[in-house]
Each structure stands twice: as C-alpha cells, then as structure tokens.
Amino acid sequence: MSVRTIQNWVGNREHPPAKGAYMDDFGPATGEVIARIPKSDAEDVDAAVTAAQAAMAGSWSQSTPAERADLCEAIADAIESRLDELAELESLDCGKPITTARTVDIPRAVANFRFFAGAVRHDETGCHDMGRSRLNYTLRRPLGVVGLITPWNLPLYLLSWKVAPALACGNAVVAKPSEMTPLTADALGAIVRDIGAPDGVFNLVHGLGPEVGAPLTEHPEVAAISFTGGTATGARVAAAAAPRFKKLSLELGGKNPTIVFDDADLDLAVEGAVRAGFTNTGQVCLCGSRLFVQRGIYDAFVERFTVAVQQLPAGDPSQPQTRVGALISAAHRDKVEGYIALAREEGGTLVAGGGRTAVPAALAGGYYVEPTVVTGLSANARCATEEIFGPVVTVHVFDDEEEVLRLANGVRYGLSASVWTTNLARAHRVSAALDCGMVWVNTWLLRDLRVPFGGMKDSGVGREGGAHSLEFYTEQRNICVTW
Ligand code: NAD
C-alpha cells in the first residue's frame, strides 16, 4: 500500500510544516504505517491563526447567516457525495468497523453541517420592551478565531460537531485533530477549498498535543477553545485557557452506568446493553462500561448478555458484518489488556473474552482485544471506576434503587447513563437522581442534535448542541435604546 503524505491546511492551501518534520500515522487494523503527517509546532499554529485572522478581517465578517448556512449545506453535500470514500478512510485510520463508519460517523458529519445550517437560519435573539420608549435587544456576534481540538474515536463526527456551529456563527477556525486520526480532517480541508469557501475560514494543523494543541490553547489571538478528549488533557487545557479568559468548552471522559431493573424488557435491555458496551469497540465516551443488574434477573440477564457478547462479529474492520474492530493503537491495546489483567487481580471472573481476537495473518500486526465481560468485581474496583475506553464491561448486582444510585453516582465521572425499566415512575425518579449530563431510558445513544450534550464532574464543563453551541460560538451583545 502506498503511504501518502498529507499537509496542514492554511488559508485553503496545503501547507507543509515550517520545520519540515513529519510523523507516521498507523492503521490499527494492520499496525502498518498508512500515512505521514506534519509534526507541526507553534510556528505552524501561528500561521494558521494569522490566516484565520485575515479571514475575519475580510469579507467573512460581513457574511450573512443565510450565506454561512449555504456554506455549511455545501460542505454537507460534498461529504455526502463522498460518503463511501470517507467511511473507508475513517475505518482505515481508526480501526473502526466499516459499517459503523458508513452508517454512523460520516452520516453524522453530514447531519452536523445540515443541522447548524438550519440552526442559524432559524435563530432568534431576544428583544425586551421596557415601555416608555425604552427597548433592549440582543445581537449575536462571532468570537473571532476559535481553536477546536478533537480526539481519535469519532474523528470527523466530532470535528464537524465543532466546525459546523463555529462556521455557521461566523467564526474562523483553527482545528487540531488527533494525531492518530488525521485523514478525514485532511479530506475536510480539501472539501472546504473545493466548494469555494473564503480563504482562511477553516485551517487545520496536524501534530502532537503538547506541540500543536498547547500553543493553540495558549495563543493570545484565539478567543475560544472547544476541546473533546481525555479528562487529564482537559485539565491541562483548562489551566492554559483560564488566565487568558478564553471561552472554554470541555467534553471529557466517562464511566457510564447501564442500569437494568427486574421489570425491564429483557430482550431490549440485553440488546441495548451490548450496543452500549461495545459500539465502536467500546471507544465512545458514552459507552456503558458499568452494567448494574437487579438481583431478581441477574443470573438470567448475565447468561443472555454473555452469549450475545460472545456472538458479536469481531475482527477485520473492513468486513461489513464486523461489529467490534481494532483498538486505536498498540499503547491503547496494552492499556486495555492491563485493565483486564487488573480485573483478574481484583477478583473478577472473565465470563467472555479477555484475550486477543483471532484475525487473519494479514492483520496479525493490528490491535485487537476480544469483547470482554467481567463479573464478580466490587463496584469500587479500579476496573469498575476508571475509564478503560475499550471493549470491556464489568457487571454488578444490586438490590434496590437507593443502592444502585449510590453505586452509579459513586465515580468521578458524570457523562451519561442508560436506565432499563417498564416502570414509568421509576424511570423518571432514577433519571432525575443520576449525577450526569444525559440519561437514556430504554435506549442508548439516541441523539437529537437540539438537546444539551455534555457532562458534569470530571466529564466536562459546558454543553454543546442546538442553542448551546450557538451560545458558545458567539458573544451576545445587549443594546439598550431610548428615544
Ligand atoms: P486525548 O486527551 O489524549 O487527546 C485529545 C486531543 O487533545 C488530541 O487532539 C490531542 O493531540 C490533544 N492534546 C493532547 N495534549 C494536549 C495539550 N496539552 N493541549 C492541547 N491539546 C492536547 O484524548 P484521546 O485519547 O484522543 O480521546 C479519548 C478520550 O476522549 C476519552 O477519555 C474519551 O472519553 C474522551 N471523549 C469524550 C467525548 C465527550 O463528548 N465527552 C467524546 C469523545 C471522546
């Protein structure tokens, strides 16, 4: 396979890194080098910020919401027309099952651009009549240059979740995708140029977090940082942004409970718990990696859940039937395997998986771990409280609502939860008492792009989605007029 070298995107042009340094991008399915990417630094960030500032100083600042909505629609159309190609790139770069990339990741990137096009077309701001010839009205103004930092697990999905509202609101973007999944971000750079977007509204700098993400976060001309990634990195980003008074959105890690009550529809709950545990090979911040099952159905549920997990088609991400693909890197596989070893030490029983997925010889260098289910661990065990971010679910028994709420809320994270019950009152009661940003009842990861998305505690600060994104990517200005 030929190894492509990609460049940064600055002012709609491919832009080699100033120091001429490059690094390897590995394909998780095989462990082979699939591309070379710029190993950029502060100088490249500076060039991108300068291009973005030039865009803000030019005609972009005069663009209307309708024009920006048209631009987002054009990007959506272009992504949609290249859906298969982008899905293959995403699967290759990420090790994710091709069917996930085709049916989830790339369609969602299209939806993000369409959604925020609609959002700014239909946006309304307030007007308050004080009476006696006094009126207050509110304008939204773009922030200027915004920095967008994204992780590797849902590359174009999450990048577009930030780029779309940022552009729709009239900002200029400097994006820093994960160094492990640069390929669809590069394709987005080409799409933005090809549809004729104004120079400098979208810029992209590849490289390592400390060498690109940190200077972007610290840059005095960057007005806001939207960051999605791990909690430890989020703390660094917050520390750098705070003294510079930047607007900051942090979407961080999770250790989300799936709670199944005795009265749940068992078929639905088993299917839902499998999906929550193993979608994208367990590498979604929202994955339900802690499964709490009420005592009356515990044995029956675990038996059915275990069989369903063992039957998940795992292995080659390029095969359409594959549901569990490769992990992102050798280091991440080692981390996940370290947690599986720890689960044994902590007294857990592996009732499914635990080893490496059997794959054809051509994939022997890839990073595969079997879908794994652990029972018998204390809910306070490290494996049950720390984010593993892989295909590992720990299962715990509980007796009543009070106990499960204490266990579910007893971690430092607070991103999401799913609750499975046919008791309506219980569904509302438990949902309201869970310490997290999002609760799904009798479903998981059913998304409506209008609702607030985000977490509490160590899972983040702020909300994205719908009006919350418009709020984040604009500064509101109140004007009080008398006559
Ligand atoms: P990560 O924190 O290692 O990296 C995220 C991004 O930050 C990358 O682009 C990285 O290069 C950059 N970065 C690293 N150091 C930096 C620094 N000092 N300054 C600025 N940027 C820096 O996370 P990851 O391993 O890529 O992603 C997995 C994590 O992301 C998991 O914890 C997962 O839960 C979380 N995540 C959260 C959400 C959410 O919406 N809450 C969504 C997806 C993933």
Short mmCIF file of C-alpha atoms and ligand atoms in Angstrom, two decimals:
data_model
loop_
_atom_site.label_atom_id
_atom_site.label_comp_id
_atom_site.label_asym_id
_atom_site.label_seq_id
_atom_site.Cartn_x
_atom_site.Cartn_y
_atom_site.Cartn_z
CA MET A 1 0.00 0.00 0.00
CA SER A 2 1.32 3.45 -0.91
CA VAL A 3 1.94 5.77 2.01
CA ARG A 4 0.51 9.22 1.42
CA THR A 5 1.95 12.39 2.96
CA ILE A 6 -0.63 14.95 3.96
CA GLN A 7 -0.08 18.61 4.84
CA ASN A 8 -1.66 21.21 7.06
CA TRP A 9 -4.41 23.39 5.57
CA VAL A 10 -3.78 27.11 5.92
CA GLY A 11 -5.82 29.68 4.00
CA ASN A 12 -7.31 27.00 1.71
CA ARG A 13 -3.87 25.80 0.66
CA GLU A 14 -1.92 22.69 1.59
CA HIS A 15 0.79 23.98 3.87
CA PRO A 16 3.91 21.97 4.74
CA PRO A 17 5.09 22.29 8.34
CA ALA A 18 7.59 25.12 8.85
CA LYS A 19 10.32 22.85 10.21
CA GLY A 20 9.70 20.17 7.58
CA ALA A 21 9.14 17.45 10.19
CA TYR A 22 6.68 14.59 9.66
CA MET A 23 5.44 11.64 11.70
CA ASP A 24 3.81 8.31 10.99
CA ASP A 25 0.10 7.57 11.10
CA PHE A 26 -0.59 3.88 11.82
CA GLY A 27 -3.56 1.85 10.62
CA PRO A 28 -4.94 -0.03 13.65
CA ALA A 29 -6.21 -2.95 11.56
CA THR A 30 -2.69 -3.97 10.49
CA GLY A 31 -0.32 -1.88 12.59
CA GLU A 32 1.25 -0.62 9.36
CA VAL A 33 2.09 2.97 8.50
CA ILE A 34 -0.73 4.32 6.31
CA ALA A 35 0.24 8.00 6.05
CA ARG A 36 2.80 10.60 7.02
CA ILE A 37 1.51 13.72 8.70
CA PRO A 38 3.08 17.06 9.63
CA LYS A 39 4.73 17.15 13.04
CA SER A 40 3.83 20.80 13.38
CA ASP A 41 4.68 23.25 16.13
CA ALA A 42 3.86 26.73 17.42
CA GLU A 43 5.09 28.36 14.21
CA ASP A 44 2.51 26.42 12.17
CA VAL A 45 -0.21 27.26 14.69
CA ASP A 46 0.77 30.91 14.30
CA ALA A 47 0.50 30.72 10.50
CA ALA A 48 -2.96 29.17 10.78
CA VAL A 49 -4.14 31.77 13.31
CA THR A 50 -2.82 34.55 11.04
CA ALA A 51 -4.80 33.11 8.10
CA ALA A 52 -7.91 32.88 10.27
CA GLN A 53 -7.46 36.46 11.45
CA ALA A 54 -7.15 37.61 7.83
CA ALA A 55 -10.45 35.86 7.06
CA MET A 56 -12.11 37.62 9.98
CA ALA A 57 -10.74 40.95 8.75
CA GLY A 58 -12.12 40.34 5.24
CA SER A 59 -15.49 39.64 3.68
CA TRP A 60 -16.25 36.73 6.05
CA SER A 61 -17.05 39.23 8.79
CA GLN A 62 -19.77 40.70 6.53
CA SER A 63 -21.31 37.31 5.67
CA THR A 64 -24.98 36.82 6.49
CA PRO A 65 -26.38 33.87 8.45
CA ALA A 66 -28.03 32.68 5.22
CA GLU A 67 -24.71 32.74 3.35
CA ARG A 68 -23.00 30.83 6.11
CA ALA A 69 -25.86 28.32 6.21
CA ASP A 70 -25.42 27.84 2.44
CA LEU A 71 -21.72 27.19 3.01
CA CYS A 72 -22.48 24.55 5.65
CA GLU A 73 -25.03 22.93 3.32
CA ALA A 74 -22.42 22.84 0.55
CA ILE A 75 -19.95 21.12 2.88
CA ALA A 76 -22.67 18.63 3.88
CA ASP A 77 -23.46 17.89 0.23
CA ALA A 78 -19.77 17.34 -0.55
CA ILE A 79 -19.28 14.98 2.40
CA GLU A 80 -22.43 13.09 1.44
CA SER A 81 -21.29 12.70 -2.16
CA ARG A 82 -18.01 11.18 -0.90
CA LEU A 83 -19.59 9.07 1.85
CA ASP A 84 -18.11 5.71 0.87
CA GLU A 85 -14.62 7.09 0.36
CA LEU A 86 -14.68 8.98 3.68
CA ALA A 87 -16.07 5.95 5.52
CA GLU A 88 -13.20 3.85 4.18
CA LEU A 89 -10.66 6.49 5.25
CA GLU A 90 -12.20 6.66 8.73
CA SER A 91 -12.24 2.89 9.11
CA LEU A 92 -8.64 2.62 7.89
CA ASP A 93 -7.38 5.39 10.19
CA CYS A 94 -9.37 4.42 13.27
CA GLY A 95 -9.71 0.63 13.01
CA LYS A 96 -13.47 1.08 13.37
CA PRO A 97 -15.86 -1.29 11.62
CA ILE A 98 -16.60 -0.02 8.13
CA THR A 99 -20.32 -0.37 8.76
CA THR A 100 -20.05 1.93 11.79
CA ALA A 101 -18.15 4.49 9.71
CA ARG A 102 -20.68 4.21 6.88
CA THR A 103 -23.85 4.30 8.96
CA VAL A 104 -22.82 6.41 11.95
CA ASP A 105 -19.68 8.53 11.59
CA ILE A 106 -19.94 10.02 8.13
CA PRO A 107 -23.75 10.42 8.05
CA ARG A 108 -23.45 12.23 11.37
CA ALA A 109 -20.84 14.61 9.92
CA VAL A 110 -23.33 15.41 7.14
CA ALA A 111 -26.09 15.88 9.71
CA ASN A 112 -23.92 18.21 11.82
CA PHE A 113 -23.38 20.63 8.93
CA ARG A 114 -27.04 20.48 7.87
CA PHE A 115 -28.27 20.90 11.43
CA PHE A 116 -26.21 24.03 12.17
CA ALA A 117 -27.08 25.48 8.76
CA GLY A 118 -30.72 25.20 9.86
CA ALA A 119 -29.94 26.43 13.36
CA VAL A 120 -28.53 29.78 12.19
CA ARG A 121 -31.26 30.19 9.58
CA HIS A 122 -33.86 29.88 12.32
CA ASP A 123 -32.00 31.51 15.19
CA GLU A 124 -33.80 34.19 17.18
CA THR A 125 -32.34 36.60 19.69
CA GLY A 126 -34.19 38.47 22.39
CA CYS A 127 -35.88 41.84 22.38
CA HIS A 128 -37.19 43.27 25.66
CA ASP A 129 -39.58 46.18 25.61
CA MET A 130 -39.20 48.15 28.87
CA GLY A 131 -42.06 50.53 27.98
CA ARG A 132 -41.89 54.35 27.92
CA SER A 133 -39.68 54.40 24.80
CA ARG A 134 -37.04 52.05 26.15
CA LEU A 135 -36.02 48.86 24.36
CA ASN A 136 -33.33 46.20 24.83
CA TYR A 137 -32.34 43.89 22.02
CA THR A 138 -29.60 41.32 21.74
CA LEU A 139 -27.17 40.66 18.87
CA ARG A 140 -25.04 37.59 18.37
CA ARG A 141 -21.52 38.30 17.21
CA PRO A 142 -18.87 35.75 16.24
CA LEU A 143 -15.99 35.34 18.67
CA GLY A 144 -13.27 35.60 16.01
CA VAL A 145 -10.67 32.84 15.73
CA VAL A 146 -11.66 29.67 17.57
CA GLY A 147 -9.49 26.63 18.32
CA LEU A 148 -11.05 23.19 18.01
CA ILE A 149 -9.23 20.18 19.49
CA THR A 150 -10.63 16.70 18.90
CA PRO A 151 -9.92 13.06 19.81
CA TRP A 152 -9.44 9.94 17.69
CA ASN A 153 -12.52 7.87 18.49
CA LEU A 154 -15.07 9.68 16.29
CA PRO A 155 -12.80 11.81 14.12
CA LEU A 156 -14.96 13.55 11.50
CA TYR A 157 -18.12 13.14 13.61
CA LEU A 158 -16.68 15.21 16.47
CA LEU A 159 -14.65 17.62 14.33
CA SER A 160 -17.76 18.52 12.33
CA TRP A 161 -19.74 18.86 15.59
CA LYS A 162 -17.47 21.83 16.34
CA VAL A 163 -16.58 23.17 12.86
CA ALA A 164 -20.21 23.38 11.71
CA PRO A 165 -21.53 25.67 14.51
CA ALA A 166 -18.26 27.64 14.58
CA LEU A 167 -18.54 28.50 10.87
CA ALA A 168 -22.32 28.89 10.92
CA CYS A 169 -21.86 31.53 13.63
CA GLY A 170 -19.28 33.39 11.53
CA ASN A 171 -16.01 32.44 13.23
CA ALA A 172 -12.77 31.37 11.58
CA VAL A 173 -11.46 28.01 12.71
CA VAL A 174 -8.08 26.54 13.56
CA ALA A 175 -8.63 22.81 14.05
CA LYS A 176 -6.26 20.33 15.64
CA PRO A 177 -7.44 16.76 15.10
CA SER A 178 -5.94 13.80 16.92
CA GLU A 179 -2.52 12.87 15.57
CA MET A 180 -3.80 9.29 15.42
CA THR A 181 -6.70 10.02 13.03
CA PRO A 182 -5.79 12.86 10.69
CA LEU A 183 -7.17 11.57 7.39
CA THR A 184 -10.82 12.66 7.29
CA ALA A 185 -9.84 16.06 8.73
CA ASP A 186 -7.46 16.40 5.78
CA ALA A 187 -10.31 15.45 3.43
CA LEU A 188 -12.47 18.14 5.06
CA GLY A 189 -9.73 20.68 4.28
CA ALA A 190 -9.93 19.73 0.59
CA ILE A 191 -13.74 19.86 0.65
CA VAL A 192 -13.76 23.35 2.17
CA ARG A 193 -11.37 24.56 -0.54
CA ASP A 194 -13.25 22.80 -3.35
CA ILE A 195 -16.62 24.30 -2.50
CA GLY A 196 -15.03 27.76 -2.66
CA ALA A 197 -15.16 28.77 0.99
CA PRO A 198 -13.39 32.07 1.69
CA ASP A 199 -9.65 31.62 2.35
CA GLY A 200 -8.77 31.15 5.99
CA VAL A 201 -12.19 30.34 7.46
CA PHE A 202 -11.05 26.75 8.02
CA ASN A 203 -7.45 25.94 8.91
CA LEU A 204 -6.03 22.66 10.08
CA VAL A 205 -2.78 21.94 11.91
CA HIS A 206 -1.63 18.37 12.44
CA GLY A 207 0.71 17.15 15.14
CA LEU A 208 1.08 16.22 18.79
CA GLY A 209 -0.98 17.67 21.63
CA PRO A 210 1.85 19.38 23.51
CA GLU A 211 3.35 20.74 20.25
CA VAL A 212 0.17 21.93 18.50
CA GLY A 213 -2.77 21.72 20.93
CA ALA A 214 -0.92 23.57 23.70
CA PRO A 215 0.24 26.56 21.57
CA LEU A 216 -3.25 26.76 20.08
CA THR A 217 -4.79 26.85 23.57
CA GLU A 218 -2.28 29.48 24.71
CA HIS A 219 -2.44 31.64 21.58
CA PRO A 220 -3.45 35.21 22.51
CA GLU A 221 -5.45 35.68 19.29
CA VAL A 222 -7.59 32.57 19.81
CA ALA A 223 -10.80 33.63 21.56
CA ALA A 224 -12.22 30.23 22.46
CA ILE A 225 -11.23 26.60 22.75
CA SER A 226 -13.63 23.74 22.26
CA PHE A 227 -11.91 20.59 23.45
CA THR A 228 -13.07 16.98 23.38
CA GLY A 229 -10.72 14.38 24.80
CA GLY A 230 -9.47 12.80 28.00
CA THR A 231 -10.03 14.29 31.46
CA ALA A 232 -6.30 14.71 32.26
CA THR A 233 -5.71 16.59 28.99
CA GLY A 234 -8.84 18.66 29.62
CA ALA A 235 -7.36 19.80 32.93
CA ARG A 236 -4.22 20.99 31.11
CA VAL A 237 -6.28 22.82 28.51
CA ALA A 238 -8.39 24.46 31.23
CA ALA A 239 -5.27 25.58 33.14
CA ALA A 240 -3.82 27.17 29.99
CA ALA A 241 -7.05 28.84 28.88
CA ALA A 242 -8.21 30.24 32.25
CA PRO A 243 -5.63 33.03 32.77
CA ARG A 244 -6.25 34.17 29.17
CA PHE A 245 -10.02 34.42 29.80
CA LYS A 246 -10.90 32.28 26.78
CA LYS A 247 -14.30 30.79 26.36
CA LEU A 248 -13.88 27.11 27.02
CA SER A 249 -15.94 24.00 26.35
CA LEU A 250 -14.66 20.71 27.74
CA GLU A 251 -16.17 17.36 26.72
CA LEU A 252 -14.17 14.75 28.64
CA GLY A 253 -14.13 11.12 29.74
CA GLY A 254 -16.88 8.90 31.08
CA LYS A 255 -17.55 5.72 33.04
CA ASN A 256 -21.21 5.40 32.32
CA PRO A 257 -23.67 3.09 34.09
CA THR A 258 -26.21 0.90 32.34
CA ILE A 259 -28.89 0.09 34.93
CA VAL A 260 -31.27 -2.81 34.34
CA PHE A 261 -34.22 -3.25 36.72
CA ASP A 262 -36.11 -6.52 37.32
CA ASP A 263 -39.10 -5.16 35.38
CA ALA A 264 -37.13 -4.33 32.21
CA ASP A 265 -37.99 -5.81 28.83
CA LEU A 266 -35.17 -8.34 28.82
CA ASP A 267 -34.76 -8.64 25.05
CA LEU A 268 -34.48 -4.88 24.65
CA ALA A 269 -32.22 -4.49 27.66
CA VAL A 270 -29.76 -7.19 26.56
CA GLU A 271 -29.56 -5.76 23.05
CA GLY A 272 -29.20 -2.22 24.44
CA ALA A 273 -26.52 -3.16 26.98
CA VAL A 274 -24.48 -4.90 24.26
CA ARG A 275 -24.74 -1.88 21.99
CA ALA A 276 -23.86 0.49 24.86
CA GLY A 277 -20.88 -1.62 25.87
CA PHE A 278 -19.28 -2.42 22.55
CA THR A 279 -20.21 0.16 19.90
CA ASN A 280 -17.02 1.43 18.22
CA THR A 281 -15.11 -1.30 20.09
CA GLY A 282 -16.05 0.32 23.41
CA GLN A 283 -14.33 3.54 22.37
CA VAL A 284 -17.21 6.01 22.72
CA CYS A 285 -17.20 8.43 25.65
CA LEU A 286 -20.87 7.46 26.18
CA CYS A 287 -20.30 3.70 26.27
CA GLY A 288 -21.99 1.91 29.16
CA SER A 289 -18.97 0.17 30.65
CA ARG A 290 -20.51 -0.46 34.10
CA LEU A 291 -23.57 -2.69 33.95
CA PHE A 292 -25.77 -2.85 37.07
CA VAL A 293 -28.40 -5.61 37.05
CA GLN A 294 -31.09 -6.09 39.73
CA ARG A 295 -30.80 -9.30 41.70
CA GLY A 296 -34.07 -10.93 40.54
CA ILE A 297 -32.90 -11.15 36.92
CA TYR A 298 -29.14 -11.08 37.46
CA ASP A 299 -28.34 -14.70 36.54
CA ALA A 300 -30.68 -14.85 33.54
CA PHE A 301 -29.50 -11.47 32.28
CA VAL A 302 -25.79 -12.20 32.60
CA GLU A 303 -26.23 -15.50 30.79
CA ARG A 304 -28.00 -13.87 27.85
CA PHE A 305 -25.69 -10.86 27.81
CA THR A 306 -22.59 -13.06 27.80
CA VAL A 307 -23.85 -15.17 24.90
CA ALA A 308 -24.75 -12.05 22.92
CA VAL A 309 -21.28 -10.58 23.51
CA GLN A 310 -19.57 -13.82 22.51
CA GLN A 311 -21.56 -13.78 19.27
CA LEU A 312 -20.51 -10.25 18.31
CA PRO A 313 -18.64 -10.44 14.99
CA ALA A 314 -15.16 -9.16 15.91
CA GLY A 315 -12.01 -8.65 13.87
CA ASP A 316 -11.34 -7.22 10.42
CA PRO A 317 -12.81 -3.68 10.37
CA SER A 318 -13.12 -3.75 6.58
CA GLN A 319 -15.70 -6.57 6.63
CA PRO A 320 -19.28 -5.28 6.57
CA GLN A 321 -20.53 -7.73 9.23
CA THR A 322 -17.83 -6.75 11.77
CA ARG A 323 -19.24 -5.06 14.88
CA VAL A 324 -16.08 -4.91 17.04
CA GLY A 325 -12.93 -3.76 15.23
CA ALA A 326 -9.43 -2.79 16.31
CA LEU A 327 -8.29 -0.52 19.13
CA ILE A 328 -6.65 2.73 18.12
CA SER A 329 -3.00 1.94 18.95
CA ALA A 330 -0.63 -0.63 20.39
CA ALA A 331 -0.27 1.54 23.50
CA HIS A 332 -4.05 1.68 23.95
CA ARG A 333 -4.34 -2.10 23.46
CA ASP A 334 -1.68 -2.54 26.16
CA LYS A 335 -3.66 -0.24 28.47
CA VAL A 336 -6.88 -2.20 27.89
CA GLU A 337 -5.06 -5.51 28.42
CA GLY A 338 -3.54 -4.06 31.59
CA TYR A 339 -7.05 -3.43 32.91
CA ILE A 340 -8.13 -6.98 32.02
CA ALA A 341 -5.16 -8.33 33.99
CA LEU A 342 -6.09 -5.98 36.85
CA ALA A 343 -9.69 -7.26 36.76
CA ARG A 344 -8.35 -10.76 37.47
CA GLU A 345 -6.15 -9.44 40.29
CA GLU A 346 -9.10 -7.55 41.75
CA GLY A 347 -11.05 -10.83 41.98
CA GLY A 348 -13.15 -10.58 38.82
CA THR A 349 -14.23 -13.50 36.64
CA LEU A 350 -13.94 -13.19 32.87
CA VAL A 351 -17.16 -14.70 31.52
CA ALA A 352 -16.49 -13.56 27.94
CA GLY A 353 -13.34 -12.58 26.06
CA GLY A 354 -10.20 -11.45 27.82
CA GLY A 355 -7.79 -12.41 25.06
CA ARG A 356 -6.82 -11.11 21.64
CA THR A 357 -9.28 -11.54 18.79
CA ALA A 358 -8.28 -14.23 16.29
CA VAL A 359 -7.64 -12.46 12.97
CA PRO A 360 -6.24 -13.48 9.57
CA ALA A 361 -2.43 -13.45 9.20
CA ALA A 362 -2.54 -10.21 7.20
CA LEU A 363 -3.93 -8.44 10.29
CA ALA A 364 -1.54 -10.01 12.78
CA GLY A 365 0.12 -6.64 13.48
CA GLY A 366 -3.22 -4.99 14.33
CA TYR A 367 -4.51 -4.07 17.78
CA TYR A 368 -7.32 -6.44 18.68
CA VAL A 369 -8.89 -7.32 22.02
CA GLU A 370 -11.91 -9.60 22.33
CA PRO A 371 -15.19 -8.18 23.62
CA THR A 372 -14.79 -8.86 27.32
CA VAL A 373 -17.26 -9.22 30.20
CA VAL A 374 -16.14 -9.27 33.83
CA THR A 375 -18.35 -10.31 36.75
CA GLY A 376 -17.75 -10.52 40.48
CA LEU A 377 -15.87 -7.24 40.91
CA SER A 378 -16.69 -4.76 43.64
CA ALA A 379 -18.34 -1.67 42.15
CA ASN A 380 -15.48 0.26 43.77
CA ALA A 381 -12.78 -1.75 42.00
CA ARG A 382 -10.44 0.24 39.77
CA CYS A 383 -11.73 -1.59 36.69
CA ALA A 384 -15.26 -0.54 37.60
CA THR A 385 -14.46 3.11 38.32
CA GLU A 386 -11.63 4.14 35.93
CA GLU A 387 -12.22 4.81 32.23
CA ILE A 388 -10.84 1.86 30.23
CA PHE A 389 -12.20 3.04 26.86
CA GLY A 390 -12.16 -0.38 25.25
CA PRO A 391 -14.37 -3.45 24.75
CA VAL A 392 -14.62 -4.28 28.46
CA VAL A 393 -17.82 -4.25 30.53
CA THR A 394 -17.98 -5.01 34.26
CA VAL A 395 -21.29 -6.39 35.59
CA HIS A 396 -22.56 -5.80 39.14
CA VAL A 397 -25.63 -6.93 41.07
CA PHE A 398 -27.84 -4.54 43.06
CA ASP A 399 -30.95 -4.86 45.25
CA ASP A 400 -32.83 -1.56 45.16
CA GLU A 401 -32.94 1.95 43.70
CA GLU A 402 -31.12 3.52 46.59
CA GLU A 403 -28.20 1.13 46.28
CA VAL A 404 -27.86 1.42 42.51
CA LEU A 405 -27.97 5.22 42.63
CA ARG A 406 -25.20 5.23 45.24
CA LEU A 407 -23.07 2.92 43.09
CA ALA A 408 -23.85 4.62 39.78
CA ASN A 409 -23.07 8.07 41.20
CA GLY A 410 -20.01 6.86 43.09
CA VAL A 411 -17.41 7.68 40.44
CA ARG A 412 -15.59 10.88 39.48
CA TYR A 413 -17.25 10.92 36.06
CA GLY A 414 -20.76 12.13 35.22
CA LEU A 415 -21.32 11.98 31.48
CA SER A 416 -24.29 9.71 30.71
CA ALA A 417 -26.36 6.72 31.85
CA SER A 418 -28.96 4.36 30.47
CA VAL A 419 -31.83 3.00 32.54
CA TRP A 420 -33.90 -0.03 31.56
CA THR A 421 -37.31 -0.39 33.22
CA THR A 422 -41.00 -0.62 32.31
CA ASN A 423 -42.00 1.29 35.47
CA LEU A 424 -42.67 4.86 34.34
CA ALA A 425 -42.42 6.44 37.79
CA ARG A 426 -39.15 4.66 38.47
CA ALA A 427 -37.75 5.78 35.10
CA HIS A 428 -38.38 9.44 35.95
CA ARG A 429 -37.27 9.11 39.59
CA VAL A 430 -33.98 7.39 38.83
CA SER A 431 -33.18 9.61 35.82
CA ALA A 432 -33.60 12.72 37.94
CA ALA A 433 -31.33 11.34 40.67
CA LEU A 434 -28.40 10.31 38.46
CA ASP A 435 -25.39 12.66 38.59
CA CYS A 436 -24.73 13.00 34.87
CA GLY A 437 -25.46 15.18 31.87
CA MET A 438 -27.54 12.74 29.84
CA VAL A 439 -29.83 9.81 30.68
CA TRP A 440 -31.37 7.44 28.16
CA VAL A 441 -34.39 5.37 29.26
CA ASN A 442 -34.95 2.08 27.41
CA THR A 443 -32.49 3.19 24.72
CA TRP A 444 -28.89 4.30 24.35
CA LEU A 445 -27.23 6.97 22.23
CA LEU A 446 -30.42 8.11 20.60
CA ARG A 447 -29.34 11.62 19.69
CA ASP A 448 -31.34 14.74 18.92
CA LEU A 449 -28.92 17.49 17.92
CA ARG A 450 -31.06 20.16 19.63
CA VAL A 451 -30.57 18.85 23.17
CA PRO A 452 -27.76 19.84 25.58
CA PHE A 453 -24.83 17.46 25.18
CA GLY A 454 -22.16 17.31 27.87
CA GLY A 455 -21.17 16.04 31.26
CA MET A 456 -20.67 17.05 34.87
CA LYS A 457 -17.96 16.31 37.45
CA ASP A 458 -14.78 15.09 35.69
CA SER A 459 -16.70 14.56 32.42
CA GLY A 460 -16.58 18.19 31.45
CA VAL A 461 -17.76 21.75 31.65
CA GLY A 462 -20.42 23.30 29.44
CA ARG A 463 -22.88 21.95 26.92
CA GLU A 464 -22.83 21.68 23.13
CA GLY A 465 -25.73 21.07 20.75
CA GLY A 466 -28.50 23.26 19.37
CA ALA A 467 -28.79 26.65 21.01
CA HIS A 468 -25.97 25.73 23.41
CA SER A 469 -23.47 25.61 20.53
CA LEU A 470 -24.74 28.92 19.14
CA GLU A 471 -24.31 30.34 22.61
CA PHE A 472 -20.77 29.04 22.85
CA TYR A 473 -19.57 30.19 19.44
CA THR A 474 -20.94 33.73 19.76
CA GLU A 475 -20.69 36.65 22.09
CA GLN A 476 -24.07 38.16 22.90
CA ARG A 477 -24.30 41.92 22.88
CA ASN A 478 -27.19 43.66 24.56
CA ILE A 479 -28.17 47.07 23.17
CA CYS A 480 -30.43 49.36 25.18
CA VAL A 481 -32.11 52.12 23.17
CA THR A 482 -34.20 55.01 24.41
CA TRP A 483 -35.99 57.63 22.34
P1 NAD B 1 -6.58 12.99 24.50
O1 NAD B 1 -6.97 13.87 25.63
O2 NAD B 1 -5.34 12.21 24.60
O3 NAD B 1 -6.43 13.86 23.15
C1 NAD B 1 -7.47 14.68 22.66
C2 NAD B 1 -6.86 15.77 21.81
O4 NAD B 1 -6.11 16.65 22.63
C3 NAD B 1 -5.89 15.26 20.74
O5 NAD B 1 -6.05 16.00 19.56
C4 NAD B 1 -4.55 15.52 21.39
O6 NAD B 1 -3.49 15.65 20.46
C5 NAD B 1 -4.82 16.84 22.09
N1 NAD B 1 -3.90 17.17 23.18
C6 NAD B 1 -3.09 16.35 23.88
N2 NAD B 1 -2.37 17.07 24.79
C7 NAD B 1 -2.77 18.36 24.67
C8 NAD B 1 -2.41 19.57 25.34
N3 NAD B 1 -1.51 19.59 26.32
N4 NAD B 1 -3.01 20.71 24.96
C9 NAD B 1 -3.96 20.71 23.99
N5 NAD B 1 -4.32 19.60 23.31
C10 NAD B 1 -3.74 18.42 23.65
O7 NAD B 1 -7.86 12.08 24.22
P2 NAD B 1 -7.95 10.88 23.18
O8 NAD B 1 -7.17 9.73 23.72
O9 NAD B 1 -7.68 11.39 21.82
O10 NAD B 1 -9.53 10.56 23.25
C11 NAD B 1 -10.10 9.69 24.17
C12 NAD B 1 -10.74 10.45 25.31
O11 NAD B 1 -11.68 11.38 24.80
C13 NAD B 1 -11.52 9.55 26.25
O12 NAD B 1 -11.26 9.94 27.56
C14 NAD B 1 -12.97 9.84 25.89
O13 NAD B 1 -13.89 9.59 26.92
C15 NAD B 1 -12.90 11.28 25.53
N6 NAD B 1 -14.03 11.66 24.69
C16 NAD B 1 -15.01 12.45 25.23
C17 NAD B 1 -16.12 12.80 24.47
C18 NAD B 1 -17.22 13.66 25.04
O14 NAD B 1 -18.02 14.18 24.25
N7 NAD B 1 -17.31 13.84 26.35
C19 NAD B 1 -16.22 12.34 23.15
C20 NAD B 1 -15.20 11.53 22.64
C21 NAD B 1 -14.11 11.21 23.42
#
